[in-house]
C-alpha positions as YAML, in Angstrom:
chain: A
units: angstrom
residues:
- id: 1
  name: UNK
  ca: [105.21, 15.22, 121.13]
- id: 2
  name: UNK
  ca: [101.63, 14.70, 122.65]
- id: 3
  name: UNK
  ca: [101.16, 11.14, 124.10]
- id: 4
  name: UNK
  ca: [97.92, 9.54, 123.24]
- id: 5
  name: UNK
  ca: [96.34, 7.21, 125.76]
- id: 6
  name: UNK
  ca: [94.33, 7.52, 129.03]
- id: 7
  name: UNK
  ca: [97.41, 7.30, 131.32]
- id: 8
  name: UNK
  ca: [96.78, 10.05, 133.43]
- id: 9
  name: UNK
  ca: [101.14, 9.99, 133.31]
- id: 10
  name: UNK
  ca: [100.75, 10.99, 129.91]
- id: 11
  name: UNK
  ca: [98.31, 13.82, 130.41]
- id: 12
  name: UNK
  ca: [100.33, 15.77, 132.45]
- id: 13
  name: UNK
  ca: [102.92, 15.32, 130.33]
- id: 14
  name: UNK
  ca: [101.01, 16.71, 127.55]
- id: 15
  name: UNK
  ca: [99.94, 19.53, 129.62]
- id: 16
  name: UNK
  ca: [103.86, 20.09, 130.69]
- id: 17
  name: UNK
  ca: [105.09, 19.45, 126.79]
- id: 18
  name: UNK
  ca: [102.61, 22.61, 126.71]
- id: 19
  name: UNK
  ca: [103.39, 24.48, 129.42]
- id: 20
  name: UNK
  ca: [107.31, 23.98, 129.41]
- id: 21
  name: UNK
  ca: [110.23, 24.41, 126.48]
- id: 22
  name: UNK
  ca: [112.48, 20.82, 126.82]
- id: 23
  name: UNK
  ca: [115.02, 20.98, 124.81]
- id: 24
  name: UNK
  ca: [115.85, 18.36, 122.32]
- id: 25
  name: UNK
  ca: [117.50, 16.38, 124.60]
- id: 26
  name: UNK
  ca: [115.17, 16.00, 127.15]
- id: 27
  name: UNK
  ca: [112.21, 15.25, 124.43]
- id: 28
  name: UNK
  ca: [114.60, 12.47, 123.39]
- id: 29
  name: UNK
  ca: [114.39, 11.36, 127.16]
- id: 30
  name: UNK
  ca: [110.74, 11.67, 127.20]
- id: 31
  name: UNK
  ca: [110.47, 9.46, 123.79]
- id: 32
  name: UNK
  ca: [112.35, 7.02, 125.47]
- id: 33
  name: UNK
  ca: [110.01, 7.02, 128.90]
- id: 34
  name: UNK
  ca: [106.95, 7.20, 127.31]
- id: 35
  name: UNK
  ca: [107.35, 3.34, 126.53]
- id: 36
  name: UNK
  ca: [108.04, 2.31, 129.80]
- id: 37
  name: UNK
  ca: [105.98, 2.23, 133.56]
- id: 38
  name: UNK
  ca: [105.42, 5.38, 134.71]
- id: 39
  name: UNK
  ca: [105.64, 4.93, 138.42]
- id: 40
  name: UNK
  ca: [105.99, 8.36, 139.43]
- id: 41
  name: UNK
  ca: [105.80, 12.01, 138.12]
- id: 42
  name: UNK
  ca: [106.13, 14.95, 140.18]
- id: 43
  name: UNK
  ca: [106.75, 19.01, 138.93]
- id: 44
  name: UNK
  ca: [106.65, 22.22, 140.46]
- id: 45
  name: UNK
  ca: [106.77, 25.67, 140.24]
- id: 46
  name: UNK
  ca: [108.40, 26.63, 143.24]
- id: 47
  name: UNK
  ca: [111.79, 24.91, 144.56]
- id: 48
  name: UNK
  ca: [112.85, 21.36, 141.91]
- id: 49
  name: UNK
  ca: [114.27, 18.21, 142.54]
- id: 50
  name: UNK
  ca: [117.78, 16.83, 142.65]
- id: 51
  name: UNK
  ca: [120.01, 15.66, 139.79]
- id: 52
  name: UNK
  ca: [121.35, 12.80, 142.01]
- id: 53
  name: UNK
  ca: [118.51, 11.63, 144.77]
- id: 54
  name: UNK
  ca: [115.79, 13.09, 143.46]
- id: 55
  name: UNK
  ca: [115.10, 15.07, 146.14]
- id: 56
  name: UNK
  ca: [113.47, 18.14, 146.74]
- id: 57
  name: UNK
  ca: [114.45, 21.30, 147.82]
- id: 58
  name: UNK
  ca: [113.27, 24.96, 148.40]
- id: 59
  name: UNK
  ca: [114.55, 27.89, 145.74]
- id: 60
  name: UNK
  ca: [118.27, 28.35, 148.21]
- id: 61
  name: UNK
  ca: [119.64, 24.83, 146.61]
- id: 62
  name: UNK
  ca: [121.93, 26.13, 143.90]
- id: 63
  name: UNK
  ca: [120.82, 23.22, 141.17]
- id: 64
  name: UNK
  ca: [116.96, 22.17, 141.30]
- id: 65
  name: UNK
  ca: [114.98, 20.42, 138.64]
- id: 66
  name: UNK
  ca: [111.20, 21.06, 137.76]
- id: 67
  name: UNK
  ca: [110.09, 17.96, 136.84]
- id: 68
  name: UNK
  ca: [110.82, 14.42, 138.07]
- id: 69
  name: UNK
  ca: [109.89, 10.92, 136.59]
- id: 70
  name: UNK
  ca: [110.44, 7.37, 137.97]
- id: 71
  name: UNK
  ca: [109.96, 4.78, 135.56]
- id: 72
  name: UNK
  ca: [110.69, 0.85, 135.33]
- id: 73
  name: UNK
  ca: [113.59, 0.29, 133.32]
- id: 74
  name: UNK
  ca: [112.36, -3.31, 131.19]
- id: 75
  name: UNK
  ca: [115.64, -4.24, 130.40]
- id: 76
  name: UNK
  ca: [117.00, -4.29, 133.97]
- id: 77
  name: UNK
  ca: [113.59, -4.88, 135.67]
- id: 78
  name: UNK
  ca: [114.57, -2.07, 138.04]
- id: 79
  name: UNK
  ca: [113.42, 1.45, 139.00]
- id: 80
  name: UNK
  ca: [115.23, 4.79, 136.90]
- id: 81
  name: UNK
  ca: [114.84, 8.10, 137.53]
- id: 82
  name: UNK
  ca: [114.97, 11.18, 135.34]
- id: 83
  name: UNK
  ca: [114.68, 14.66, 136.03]
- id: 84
  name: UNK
  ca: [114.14, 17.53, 133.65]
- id: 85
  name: UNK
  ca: [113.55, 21.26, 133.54]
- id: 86
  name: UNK
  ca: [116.80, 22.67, 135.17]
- id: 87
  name: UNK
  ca: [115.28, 25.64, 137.01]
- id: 88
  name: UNK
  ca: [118.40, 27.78, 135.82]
- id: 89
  name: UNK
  ca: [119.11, 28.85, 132.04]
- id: 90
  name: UNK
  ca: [122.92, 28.43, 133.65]
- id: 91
  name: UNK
  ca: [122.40, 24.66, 133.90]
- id: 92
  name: UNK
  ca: [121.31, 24.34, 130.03]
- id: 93
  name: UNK
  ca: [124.02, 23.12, 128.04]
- id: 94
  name: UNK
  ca: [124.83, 24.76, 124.41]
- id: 95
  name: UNK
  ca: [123.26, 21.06, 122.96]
- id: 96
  name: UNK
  ca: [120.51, 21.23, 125.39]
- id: 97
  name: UNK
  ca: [119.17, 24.45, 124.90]
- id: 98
  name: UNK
  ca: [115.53, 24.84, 124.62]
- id: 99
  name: UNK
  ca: [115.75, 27.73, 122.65]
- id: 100
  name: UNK
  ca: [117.58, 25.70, 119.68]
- id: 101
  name: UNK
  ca: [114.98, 22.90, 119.68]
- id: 102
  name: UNK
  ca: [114.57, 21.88, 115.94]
- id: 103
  name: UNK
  ca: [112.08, 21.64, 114.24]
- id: 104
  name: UNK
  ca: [112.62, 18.14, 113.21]
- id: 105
  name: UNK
  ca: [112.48, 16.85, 116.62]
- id: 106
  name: UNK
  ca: [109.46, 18.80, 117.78]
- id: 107
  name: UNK
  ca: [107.41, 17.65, 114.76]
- id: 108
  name: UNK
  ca: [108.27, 13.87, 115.44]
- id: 109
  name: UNK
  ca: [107.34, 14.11, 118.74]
- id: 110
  name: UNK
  ca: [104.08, 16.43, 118.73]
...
């Protein structure tokens, strides 16, 4: 799913996308994000970020996100933000499994 352009956004995506299994839901997400603002991106390796405010926190809070993205929504002119990477394998859903990504989906998006 490597994004082409000199955004320096979309580098460290790339270098994530590389890095990182998303699962198929997420690389929807990303799809989706790609064609907005990028206002924000933030990861790490240590700790993650909050499903609800985006927060983060150290490795004791019991849901954390590695990566965090906030992006201009054109339709409503306002600021979204989406967080990916659950830091757990307990927080994957069955659908959102990395290890099931298909093929399909990776191709279109590499």
């Amino acid at each position: 799913m490597l994004f082409s352009g000199d955004n320096h956004f979309l580098k460290t995506l790339n270098t994530l996308l590389k890095r990182y299994k998303f699962s198929n839901q997420e690389l929807e997400s990303l799809q989706k994000v790609k064609k907005t603002e990028i206002i924000s991106l933030a990861y790490t390796n240590d700790g993650g970020f909050d499903l609800k405010t985006g927060d983060y926190h150290d490795e004791d809070h019991p849901v954390n996100y590695k990566l965090r993205i906030y992006y201009k929504d054109p339709q409503k002119n306002s600021t979204k933000m989406l967080v990916l990477l659950p830091s757990t394998t307990e927080e994957f859903t069955p659908e959102m499994n990395a290890y099931q990504l298909g093929q399909s989906v990776k191709s279109r998006l590499l």
